[in-house]
Short mmCIF file of C-alpha atoms in Angstrom, two decimals:
data_model
loop_
_atom_site.label_atom_id
_atom_site.label_comp_id
_atom_site.label_asym_id
_atom_site.label_seq_id
_atom_site.Cartn_x
_atom_site.Cartn_y
_atom_site.Cartn_z
CA UNK A 1 -20.50 31.36 -24.82
CA UNK A 2 -19.95 28.48 -27.23
CA UNK A 3 -16.84 27.27 -29.01
CA UNK A 4 -16.74 24.64 -31.69
CA UNK A 5 -15.52 21.45 -30.05
CA UNK A 6 -13.23 19.06 -31.86
CA UNK A 7 -14.90 16.04 -33.38
CA UNK A 8 -12.05 14.71 -35.53
CA UNK A 9 -8.76 13.04 -34.64
CA UNK A 10 -7.54 14.52 -31.39
CA UNK A 11 -4.13 16.26 -31.61
CA UNK A 12 -3.46 16.19 -27.88
CA UNK A 13 -3.23 18.99 -25.37
CA UNK A 14 -0.98 21.85 -26.41
CA UNK A 15 -0.54 25.59 -26.30
CA UNK A 16 -0.46 26.95 -29.85
CA UNK A 17 -0.24 30.74 -29.95
CA UNK A 18 -2.72 31.84 -32.66
CA UNK A 19 -0.94 35.17 -33.07
CA UNK A 20 2.21 33.41 -34.29
CA UNK A 21 1.19 29.85 -35.16
CA UNK A 22 3.91 28.63 -32.80
CA UNK A 23 3.46 25.53 -30.65
CA UNK A 24 4.61 26.71 -27.22
CA UNK A 25 4.14 23.63 -25.06
CA UNK A 26 2.62 20.16 -25.27
CA UNK A 27 1.03 18.05 -22.54
CA UNK A 28 0.44 14.29 -22.41
CA UNK A 29 -3.11 12.97 -22.32
CA UNK A 30 -4.24 10.99 -19.31
CA UNK A 31 -3.73 7.25 -19.12
CA UNK A 32 -6.74 5.01 -18.59
CA UNK A 33 -5.40 4.28 -15.11
CA UNK A 34 -5.32 8.00 -14.32
CA UNK A 35 -8.93 8.35 -15.45
CA UNK A 36 -9.99 5.49 -13.19
CA UNK A 37 -8.07 7.06 -10.33
CA UNK A 38 -9.86 10.38 -10.93
CA UNK A 39 -13.23 8.67 -10.83
CA UNK A 40 -12.39 6.89 -7.60
CA UNK A 41 -11.06 10.06 -5.96
CA UNK A 42 -14.08 12.08 -7.06
CA UNK A 43 -16.49 9.53 -5.61
CA UNK A 44 -14.52 9.30 -2.37
CA UNK A 45 -14.37 13.08 -2.01
CA UNK A 46 -18.12 13.34 -2.58
CA UNK A 47 -18.83 11.18 0.46
CA UNK A 48 -17.16 13.70 2.74
CA UNK A 49 -17.73 16.96 0.82
CA UNK A 50 -21.52 16.53 0.83
CA UNK A 51 -21.44 16.24 4.63
CA UNK A 52 -19.67 19.58 5.07
CA UNK A 53 -22.34 22.17 6.00
CA UNK A 54 -23.25 24.28 3.00
CA UNK A 55 -22.21 27.45 4.81
CA UNK A 56 -18.70 26.02 5.22
CA UNK A 57 -18.56 24.92 1.59
CA UNK A 58 -19.59 28.44 0.61
CA UNK A 59 -16.72 29.95 2.62
CA UNK A 60 -14.22 27.84 0.72
CA UNK A 61 -15.80 28.77 -2.61
CA UNK A 62 -15.48 32.44 -1.60
CA UNK A 63 -11.72 31.88 -1.29
CA UNK A 64 -11.73 30.62 -4.88
CA UNK A 65 -13.36 33.91 -5.84
CA UNK A 66 -10.63 35.94 -4.16
CA UNK A 67 -7.85 34.05 -5.94
CA UNK A 68 -9.27 34.75 -9.39
CA UNK A 69 -8.85 38.47 -8.82
CA UNK A 70 -5.53 38.16 -7.01
CA UNK A 71 -4.11 36.21 -9.95
CA UNK A 72 -5.96 38.07 -12.72
CA UNK A 73 -2.82 39.36 -14.45
CA UNK A 74 -1.21 35.92 -14.51
CA UNK A 75 -4.41 34.24 -15.63
CA UNK A 76 -4.94 36.82 -18.37
CA UNK A 77 -1.49 36.28 -19.85
CA UNK A 78 -2.14 32.54 -20.05
CA UNK A 79 -5.30 32.69 -22.15
CA UNK A 80 -4.09 35.56 -24.33
CA UNK A 81 -1.31 33.24 -25.44
CA UNK A 82 -3.51 30.13 -25.59
CA UNK A 83 -6.42 31.45 -27.62
CA UNK A 84 -5.63 35.02 -28.65
CA UNK A 85 -8.08 36.99 -26.50
CA UNK A 86 -7.06 40.66 -26.11
CA UNK A 87 -5.25 41.04 -22.81
CA UNK A 88 -7.67 43.48 -21.18
CA UNK A 89 -10.59 41.17 -22.02
CA UNK A 90 -8.65 38.22 -20.63
CA UNK A 91 -8.16 40.03 -17.34
CA UNK A 92 -11.82 41.04 -17.30
CA UNK A 93 -12.81 37.40 -17.76
CA UNK A 94 -10.70 36.31 -14.79
CA UNK A 95 -12.22 39.03 -12.62
CA UNK A 96 -15.74 38.09 -13.76
CA UNK A 97 -15.08 34.64 -12.31
CA UNK A 98 -14.68 36.33 -8.92
CA UNK A 99 -18.21 37.68 -9.31
CA UNK A 100 -19.55 34.23 -10.20
CA UNK A 101 -17.90 32.37 -7.33
CA UNK A 102 -18.88 35.14 -4.91
CA UNK A 103 -22.49 35.09 -6.10
CA UNK A 104 -22.91 31.40 -5.41
CA UNK A 105 -20.90 31.57 -2.17
CA UNK A 106 -23.22 34.33 -0.96
CA UNK A 107 -26.58 33.34 -2.43
CA UNK A 108 -26.10 29.57 -2.71
CA UNK A 109 -27.08 28.54 0.82
CA UNK A 110 -30.42 30.34 0.56
CA UNK A 111 -31.06 29.07 -2.97
CA UNK A 112 -30.48 25.50 -1.80
CA UNK A 113 -32.54 25.82 1.40
CA UNK A 114 -35.51 23.56 2.06
CA UNK A 115 -38.72 24.81 0.48
CA UNK A 116 -41.98 24.02 2.24
CA UNK A 117 -44.93 23.35 -0.05
CA UNK A 118 -48.61 23.11 0.75
CA UNK A 119 -49.69 19.57 1.62
CA UNK A 120 -53.41 19.53 0.92
CA UNK A 121 -53.90 16.10 2.47
CA UNK A 122 -52.28 17.12 5.75
CA UNK A 123 -48.85 16.67 7.16
CA UNK A 124 -45.79 18.66 6.21
CA UNK A 125 -44.02 18.52 2.84
CA UNK A 126 -40.62 19.96 1.99
CA UNK A 127 -38.60 20.10 -1.22
CA UNK A 128 -34.94 19.55 -0.36
CA UNK A 129 -32.10 20.37 -2.74
CA UNK A 130 -29.37 17.82 -2.24
CA UNK A 131 -26.15 17.10 -4.13
CA UNK A 132 -26.20 14.17 -6.53
CA UNK A 133 -22.53 13.15 -6.78
CA UNK A 134 -19.57 13.43 -9.14
CA UNK A 135 -20.16 15.43 -12.31
CA UNK A 136 -18.26 15.75 -15.57
CA UNK A 137 -17.70 19.16 -17.13
CA UNK A 138 -16.56 19.49 -20.77
CA UNK A 139 -15.49 23.07 -21.37
CA UNK A 140 -14.55 25.12 -24.49
CA UNK A 141 -11.66 27.39 -25.38
CA UNK A 142 -13.42 30.69 -26.04
CA UNK A 143 -13.88 31.67 -22.38
CA UNK A 144 -11.45 29.34 -20.60
CA UNK A 145 -12.15 30.61 -17.06
CA UNK A 146 -15.70 31.93 -17.23
CA UNK A 147 -17.17 28.75 -18.68
CA UNK A 148 -15.62 26.66 -15.91
CA UNK A 149 -16.72 29.10 -13.20
CA UNK A 150 -20.37 29.05 -14.11
CA UNK A 151 -20.41 25.24 -13.98
CA UNK A 152 -18.12 24.70 -11.00
CA UNK A 153 -19.25 27.44 -8.62
CA UNK A 154 -22.86 26.35 -7.97
CA UNK A 155 -22.05 22.67 -7.93
CA UNK A 156 -19.21 22.98 -5.43
CA UNK A 157 -21.49 24.98 -3.14
CA UNK A 158 -24.19 22.32 -3.54
CA UNK A 159 -21.75 19.59 -2.49
CA UNK A 160 -21.22 17.88 -5.83
CA UNK A 161 -17.70 16.99 -6.96
CA UNK A 162 -16.28 17.76 -10.37
CA UNK A 163 -14.11 16.11 -13.00
CA UNK A 164 -13.20 18.78 -15.53
CA UNK A 165 -12.13 18.12 -19.10
CA UNK A 166 -11.02 21.38 -20.72
CA UNK A 167 -10.41 22.15 -24.38
CA UNK A 168 -7.26 20.61 -25.84
CA UNK A 169 -5.96 24.10 -26.62
CA UNK A 170 -6.27 25.37 -23.04
CA UNK A 171 -4.05 23.14 -20.88
CA UNK A 172 -2.28 25.94 -19.01
CA UNK A 173 -5.50 27.68 -18.03
CA UNK A 174 -6.94 24.31 -16.98
CA UNK A 175 -3.97 23.74 -14.69
CA UNK A 176 -4.19 27.31 -13.35
CA UNK A 177 -7.81 26.68 -12.32
CA UNK A 178 -6.81 23.44 -10.62
CA UNK A 179 -4.13 25.34 -8.68
CA UNK A 180 -6.67 27.93 -7.55
CA UNK A 181 -9.02 25.21 -6.33
CA UNK A 182 -6.22 23.51 -4.41
CA UNK A 183 -4.92 26.73 -2.89
CA UNK A 184 -8.40 27.86 -1.85
CA UNK A 185 -8.92 24.68 0.13
CA UNK A 186 -11.27 22.71 -2.11
CA UNK A 187 -10.68 19.19 -0.75
CA UNK A 188 -8.50 16.79 -2.71
CA UNK A 189 -10.68 14.97 -5.23
CA UNK A 190 -13.55 17.45 -5.15
CA UNK A 191 -12.23 19.19 -8.27
CA UNK A 192 -10.03 17.20 -10.66
CA UNK A 193 -8.70 18.39 -14.00
CA UNK A 194 -8.12 15.60 -16.52
CA UNK A 195 -6.48 15.77 -19.95
CA UNK A 196 -8.85 13.12 -21.24
CA UNK A 197 -9.23 11.79 -24.78
CA UNK A 198 -12.59 11.65 -26.53
CA UNK A 199 -12.73 7.90 -25.95
CA UNK A 200 -12.06 8.37 -22.26
CA UNK A 201 -14.85 10.96 -22.06
CA UNK A 202 -17.30 8.33 -23.31
CA UNK A 203 -16.03 5.94 -20.63
CA UNK A 204 -16.39 8.58 -17.91
CA UNK A 205 -19.99 9.33 -18.87
CA UNK A 206 -20.79 5.61 -18.86
CA UNK A 207 -19.25 5.11 -15.41
CA UNK A 208 -21.98 4.63 -12.76
CA UNK A 209 -20.20 6.98 -10.36
CA UNK A 210 -20.81 9.96 -12.65
CA UNK A 211 -24.25 11.48 -12.11
CA UNK A 212 -24.34 14.16 -14.80
CA UNK A 213 -22.46 15.96 -17.54
CA UNK A 214 -22.34 19.60 -18.61
CA UNK A 215 -21.02 20.56 -22.03
CA UNK A 216 -20.45 23.94 -23.59
CA UNK A 217 -19.53 23.41 -27.21
CA UNK A 218 -20.74 23.05 -30.76
CA UNK A 219 -24.11 21.70 -31.84
CA UNK A 220 -22.37 18.60 -33.19
CA UNK A 221 -20.49 18.01 -29.94
CA UNK A 222 -23.73 18.52 -28.02
CA UNK A 223 -25.47 15.85 -30.08
CA UNK A 224 -22.67 13.39 -29.31
CA UNK A 225 -22.57 14.13 -25.58
CA UNK A 226 -26.36 14.27 -25.33
CA UNK A 227 -26.59 10.84 -26.93
CA UNK A 228 -23.98 9.40 -24.57
CA UNK A 229 -25.73 10.93 -21.56
CA UNK A 230 -29.14 9.65 -22.63
CA UNK A 231 -27.80 6.19 -23.38
CA UNK A 232 -26.39 6.03 -19.87
CA UNK A 233 -29.37 7.71 -18.17
CA UNK A 234 -27.34 10.72 -17.03
CA UNK A 235 -28.61 14.25 -16.57
CA UNK A 236 -27.07 16.67 -19.07
CA UNK A 237 -26.82 20.42 -19.53
CA UNK A 238 -25.89 21.48 -23.07
CA UNK A 239 -24.98 25.06 -23.98
CA UNK A 240 -24.44 25.02 -27.73
CA UNK A 241 -24.35 27.35 -30.70
CA UNK A 242 -26.21 30.57 -31.27
CA UNK A 243 -27.10 33.00 -34.04
CA UNK A 244 -28.71 35.69 -31.95
CA UNK A 245 -30.89 38.37 -33.58
CA UNK A 246 -30.14 42.00 -32.72
CA UNK A 247 -33.15 43.96 -33.90
CA UNK A 248 -32.85 47.74 -34.29
CA UNK A 249 -36.26 49.27 -34.98
CA UNK A 250 -35.19 52.90 -34.70
CA UNK A 251 -32.49 55.04 -33.13
CA UNK A 252 -32.06 58.67 -32.18
CA UNK A 253 -28.36 58.45 -33.10
CA UNK A 254 -27.84 55.87 -35.83
CA UNK A 255 -24.00 55.98 -35.90
CA UNK A 256 -23.90 55.56 -32.13
CA UNK A 257 -26.32 52.62 -32.29
CA UNK A 258 -24.21 50.97 -35.00
CA UNK A 259 -20.99 51.58 -33.08
CA UNK A 260 -22.51 49.93 -30.00
CA UNK A 261 -23.63 46.94 -32.09
CA UNK A 262 -20.14 46.67 -33.60
CA UNK A 263 -18.45 46.77 -30.18
CA UNK A 264 -20.64 43.94 -28.94
CA UNK A 265 -20.04 41.88 -32.08
CA UNK A 266 -16.27 42.24 -31.75
CA UNK A 267 -16.14 41.09 -28.11
CA UNK A 268 -13.66 38.19 -27.95
CA UNK A 269 -13.07 38.74 -31.69
CA UNK A 270 -16.61 37.59 -32.38
CA UNK A 271 -16.14 34.23 -30.68
CA UNK A 272 -19.11 34.22 -28.31
CA UNK A 273 -22.22 32.10 -28.67
CA UNK A 274 -24.55 34.90 -27.57
CA UNK A 275 -22.98 37.52 -29.82
CA UNK A 276 -25.24 39.59 -32.11
CA UNK A 277 -24.54 37.51 -35.21
CA UNK A 278 -27.65 38.72 -37.10
CA UNK A 279 -28.29 42.46 -37.04
CA UNK A 280 -31.84 43.13 -38.26
CA UNK A 281 -32.28 46.81 -39.03
CA UNK A 282 -35.31 48.84 -40.13
CA UNK A 283 -35.05 50.17 -43.68
CA UNK A 284 -35.16 53.88 -42.84
CA UNK A 285 -31.94 53.68 -40.77
CA UNK A 286 -30.32 50.74 -42.57
CA UNK A 287 -27.98 52.63 -44.90
CA UNK A 288 -26.53 54.79 -42.16
CA UNK A 289 -26.20 51.79 -39.87
CA UNK A 290 -24.26 49.75 -42.43
CA UNK A 291 -22.08 52.73 -43.34
CA UNK A 292 -21.02 53.17 -39.71
CA UNK A 293 -20.26 49.46 -39.35
CA UNK A 294 -18.08 49.59 -42.45
CA UNK A 295 -16.33 52.66 -41.08
CA UNK A 296 -15.59 50.79 -37.87
CA UNK A 297 -14.21 47.79 -39.78
CA UNK A 298 -12.08 49.52 -42.42
CA UNK A 299 -8.33 49.92 -42.08
CA UNK A 300 -7.99 47.63 -39.07
CA UNK A 301 -4.65 45.79 -39.01
CA UNK A 302 -3.56 42.54 -37.35
CA UNK A 303 -2.15 43.22 -33.91
CA UNK A 304 -0.59 41.47 -30.95
CA UNK A 305 -3.43 40.69 -28.51
CA UNK A 306 -0.99 41.08 -25.63
CA UNK A 307 -0.42 44.74 -26.61
CA UNK A 308 -3.86 45.86 -27.96
CA UNK A 309 -2.61 48.70 -30.13
CA UNK A 310 -5.37 51.03 -31.34
CA UNK A 311 -6.56 50.23 -34.86
CA UNK A 312 -5.69 46.54 -34.66
CA UNK A 313 -7.60 43.30 -34.27
CA UNK A 314 -6.76 40.02 -32.55
CA UNK A 315 -6.50 36.58 -34.16
CA UNK A 316 -9.11 33.88 -33.96
CA UNK A 317 -8.38 30.94 -31.71
CA UNK A 318 -6.80 28.85 -34.46
CA UNK A 319 -5.81 28.90 -38.11
CA UNK A 320 -8.49 26.30 -38.81
CA UNK A 321 -11.16 28.58 -37.32
CA UNK A 322 -10.00 31.52 -39.47
CA UNK A 323 -9.99 29.40 -42.62
CA UNK A 324 -13.46 28.03 -41.88
CA UNK A 325 -14.87 31.54 -41.42
CA UNK A 326 -13.21 32.67 -44.66
CA UNK A 327 -14.96 29.82 -46.49
CA UNK A 328 -18.35 30.88 -45.11
CA UNK A 329 -17.73 34.44 -46.30
CA UNK A 330 -16.56 33.22 -49.70
CA UNK A 331 -19.71 31.16 -50.13
CA UNK A 332 -21.89 34.17 -49.35
CA UNK A 333 -20.06 36.53 -51.71
CA UNK A 334 -20.03 33.97 -54.53
CA UNK A 335 -23.81 33.70 -54.21
CA UNK A 336 -24.40 37.45 -54.33
CA UNK A 337 -23.86 38.88 -50.84
CA UNK A 338 -22.02 42.19 -50.47
CA UNK A 339 -18.83 42.43 -48.43
CA UNK A 340 -18.57 46.09 -47.37
CA UNK A 341 -15.31 45.78 -45.45
CA UNK A 342 -12.83 43.21 -44.18
CA UNK A 343 -13.00 39.46 -44.63
CA UNK A 344 -9.41 39.03 -45.81
CA UNK A 345 -7.69 35.91 -44.50
CA UNK A 346 -4.13 36.87 -43.66
CA UNK A 347 -1.17 34.61 -44.34
CA UNK A 348 -0.59 31.70 -42.00
CA UNK A 349 0.33 30.08 -39.80
CA UNK A 350 -1.21 32.79 -37.60
CA UNK A 351 -5.02 32.98 -37.33
CA UNK A 352 -5.93 36.49 -38.46
CA UNK A 353 -9.01 37.33 -40.51
CA UNK A 354 -10.05 40.95 -40.96
CA UNK A 355 -13.31 41.94 -39.21
CA UNK A 356 -16.04 42.10 -41.85
CA UNK A 357 -19.42 43.64 -42.64
CA UNK A 358 -21.72 41.50 -44.81
CA UNK A 359 -25.15 42.29 -46.28
CA UNK A 360 -27.47 40.70 -48.81
CA UNK A 361 -27.37 37.28 -47.17
CA UNK A 362 -30.11 34.96 -48.47
CA UNK A 363 -31.37 31.53 -47.38
CA UNK A 364 -29.30 29.68 -50.00
CA UNK A 365 -26.06 30.86 -48.36
CA UNK A 366 -24.26 29.10 -45.54
CA UNK A 367 -24.11 32.39 -43.63
CA UNK A 368 -27.91 32.39 -43.35
CA UNK A 369 -28.21 29.11 -41.47
CA UNK A 370 -24.76 28.55 -39.95
CA UNK A 371 -23.22 30.21 -36.94
CA UNK A 372 -20.45 32.65 -37.93
CA UNK A 373 -18.03 32.26 -35.03
CA UNK A 374 -15.79 35.22 -35.63
CA UNK A 375 -15.67 38.97 -36.36
CA UNK A 376 -18.41 39.29 -38.98
CA UNK A 377 -21.37 41.67 -38.72
CA UNK A 378 -24.20 40.33 -40.88
CA UNK A 379 -26.89 42.96 -41.45
CA UNK A 380 -30.42 42.39 -42.78
CA UNK A 381 -32.86 45.08 -43.94
CA UNK A 382 -36.54 44.87 -42.94
CA UNK A 383 -39.48 47.19 -43.49
CA UNK A 384 -41.90 46.23 -40.69
CA UNK A 385 -41.96 44.90 -37.15
CA UNK A 386 -43.63 41.74 -38.40
CA UNK A 387 -40.85 41.14 -40.94
CA UNK A 388 -38.23 41.75 -38.26
CA UNK A 389 -39.82 39.20 -35.93
CA UNK A 390 -40.20 36.57 -38.65
CA UNK A 391 -36.56 36.90 -39.64
CA UNK A 392 -35.39 36.90 -36.01
CA UNK A 393 -37.09 33.55 -35.41
CA UNK A 394 -36.05 32.00 -38.74
CA UNK A 395 -33.14 30.04 -37.31
CA UNK A 396 -32.45 26.61 -35.85
CA UNK A 397 -30.86 28.30 -32.85
CA UNK A 398 -32.57 29.85 -29.85
CA UNK A 399 -30.00 31.16 -27.42
CA UNK A 400 -30.70 34.88 -27.01
CA UNK A 401 -31.90 37.98 -28.78
CA UNK A 402 -32.32 41.71 -28.28
CA UNK A 403 -34.68 44.38 -29.58
CA UNK A 404 -33.88 48.11 -29.55
CA UNK A 405 -36.28 51.02 -29.97
CA UNK A 406 -36.90 54.49 -28.56
CA UNK A 407 -40.42 53.16 -27.95
CA UNK A 408 -39.87 50.60 -25.18
CA UNK A 409 -43.34 49.08 -25.50
CA UNK A 410 -42.76 48.49 -29.22
CA UNK A 411 -39.50 46.70 -28.46
CA UNK A 412 -41.14 44.70 -25.65
CA UNK A 413 -43.86 43.40 -28.00
CA UNK A 414 -41.29 41.92 -30.38
CA UNK A 415 -38.90 40.69 -27.69
CA UNK A 416 -41.79 38.88 -26.00
CA UNK A 417 -42.24 36.79 -29.16
CA UNK A 418 -38.60 35.81 -29.67
CA UNK A 419 -38.07 32.04 -29.62
CA UNK A 420 -35.02 32.19 -27.36
CA UNK A 421 -33.85 31.39 -23.86
CA UNK A 422 -32.83 35.00 -23.19
CA UNK A 423 -34.84 37.96 -24.53
CA UNK A 424 -33.56 41.51 -24.03
CA UNK A 425 -35.02 44.98 -24.52
CA UNK A 426 -32.79 48.01 -25.14
CA UNK A 427 -29.79 46.32 -23.59
CA UNK A 428 -28.25 42.96 -22.78
CA UNK A 429 -28.74 41.27 -19.42
CA UNK A 430 -25.53 39.62 -18.28
CA UNK A 431 -24.00 38.88 -14.90
CA UNK A 432 -23.43 36.22 -12.29
CA UNK A 433 -27.04 36.65 -11.16
CA UNK A 434 -28.59 36.43 -14.66
CA UNK A 435 -29.51 32.92 -15.92
CA UNK A 436 -27.90 31.82 -19.20
CA UNK A 437 -29.14 29.20 -21.65
CA UNK A 438 -31.21 28.55 -24.75
CA UNK A 439 -33.83 26.52 -26.58
CA UNK A 440 -34.09 24.74 -29.93
CA UNK A 441 -30.65 23.63 -31.18
CA UNK A 442 -28.89 25.96 -28.77
CA UNK A 443 -29.25 23.26 -26.13
CA UNK A 444 -31.03 22.93 -22.81
CA UNK A 445 -30.48 23.65 -19.16
CA UNK A 446 -29.46 26.88 -17.46
CA UNK A 447 -26.35 28.24 -15.79
CA UNK A 448 -25.76 31.27 -13.55
CA UNK A 449 -28.33 33.04 -11.40
CA UNK A 450 -30.79 31.12 -9.23
CA UNK A 451 -31.42 28.59 -12.02
CA UNK A 452 -27.73 27.65 -11.98
CA UNK A 453 -28.27 26.00 -8.60
CA UNK A 454 -31.15 23.91 -9.85
CA UNK A 455 -29.69 21.60 -12.50
CA UNK A 456 -27.52 18.94 -10.86
CA UNK A 457 -29.50 18.59 -7.69
CA UNK A 458 -31.80 16.02 -6.12
CA UNK A 459 -35.06 17.87 -5.56
CA UNK A 460 -36.11 15.42 -2.90
CA UNK A 461 -39.54 15.35 -1.35
CA UNK A 462 -39.32 15.13 2.46
CA UNK A 463 -42.78 14.38 3.86
CA UNK A 464 -43.75 14.22 7.52
CA UNK A 465 -47.18 12.78 8.30
CA UNK A 466 -49.46 14.22 10.94
#
């Protein structure tokens, strides 16, 4: 669930409430000496952590799971203030982390067990899954707990150690995660939060003690981190942007189908990489679909995300994000697109932009090729299954996609041809046990589910002759 990472001058770590524009608290960045100390402690902890039996590591990770639910209210309040997520969604995110840590605590030992393969030439051959060492995680602001959980949980069970660099706008949630790890009994040095600068991140990746790096962020940030990882011969997992197609071929209840699409698009105020950013709707239901979306969007007012009053919407994560989205909408409208509702940028310094419905987007508009990371439903009209599929795949991104129809086989045929890492039929697969990741410029590698255990691991051959 990607956020746009910073690639300009770094302002430092601070809590800036996007609902008010107020800077609440600032935190100093790490010194170079502190970074070197973190690297040394992570390497030292790895030497002992990898020797702890995996079943014992899993028990400790299960304690992490419990603490996320026990502290859900406290954790929710932190990120609602940090990045503007509605409070109930913030609590749900914290509780989802319990599911993720529990999944890997429960299933991890079996997923990492030795796998015997057929040795045609005789003897016995096993594939072992062994930890590789200290890892660097670079995490975004849009899901401050969930993104960390899906990286940290499998790797802690595997026996890897983690240095975690969170988004500059999420220092309190980063520290809250560190406290959970400490209180659960994760050994000192096995999980270390660092308020690192961009320059220090490059140094960490280059350090020979680091064996891999996982980034969730923008396409641009992914290119930078991917280049650094490749230059230093380090394994990387990159979860980047998305512009997922949401194809509606037909519907028994068009308003209900549109309302469901709108609800999904507005999750986290539209700031999710796998959100349904391109709604592709068959022509015979298109007008009713768009009308219901506009109905959902109209008359919404800015609200306090900590209160979630009916008929209100939350801010984006920052004023800069709101202004950038407003510029993308302006470009589309100036070139002929139709704005059916919303799109108004409210006065600063808060980060409110009214949820919008946009149609008539064409390839010459930024909205056609760029990811719209906010509360905008872009709807396209198509007149055949072939046209729907062609449009769905006409993007540089390849994270996920979904196809809806009362005829499941019809939906399956189109979904099967989507150029994505996650294809869905008549619903959206999501959970701790469901792998997550994409293709094309949405990155590479997988998190969650059984594939989440298989990235930062030494798949060692163990052969016994005879």
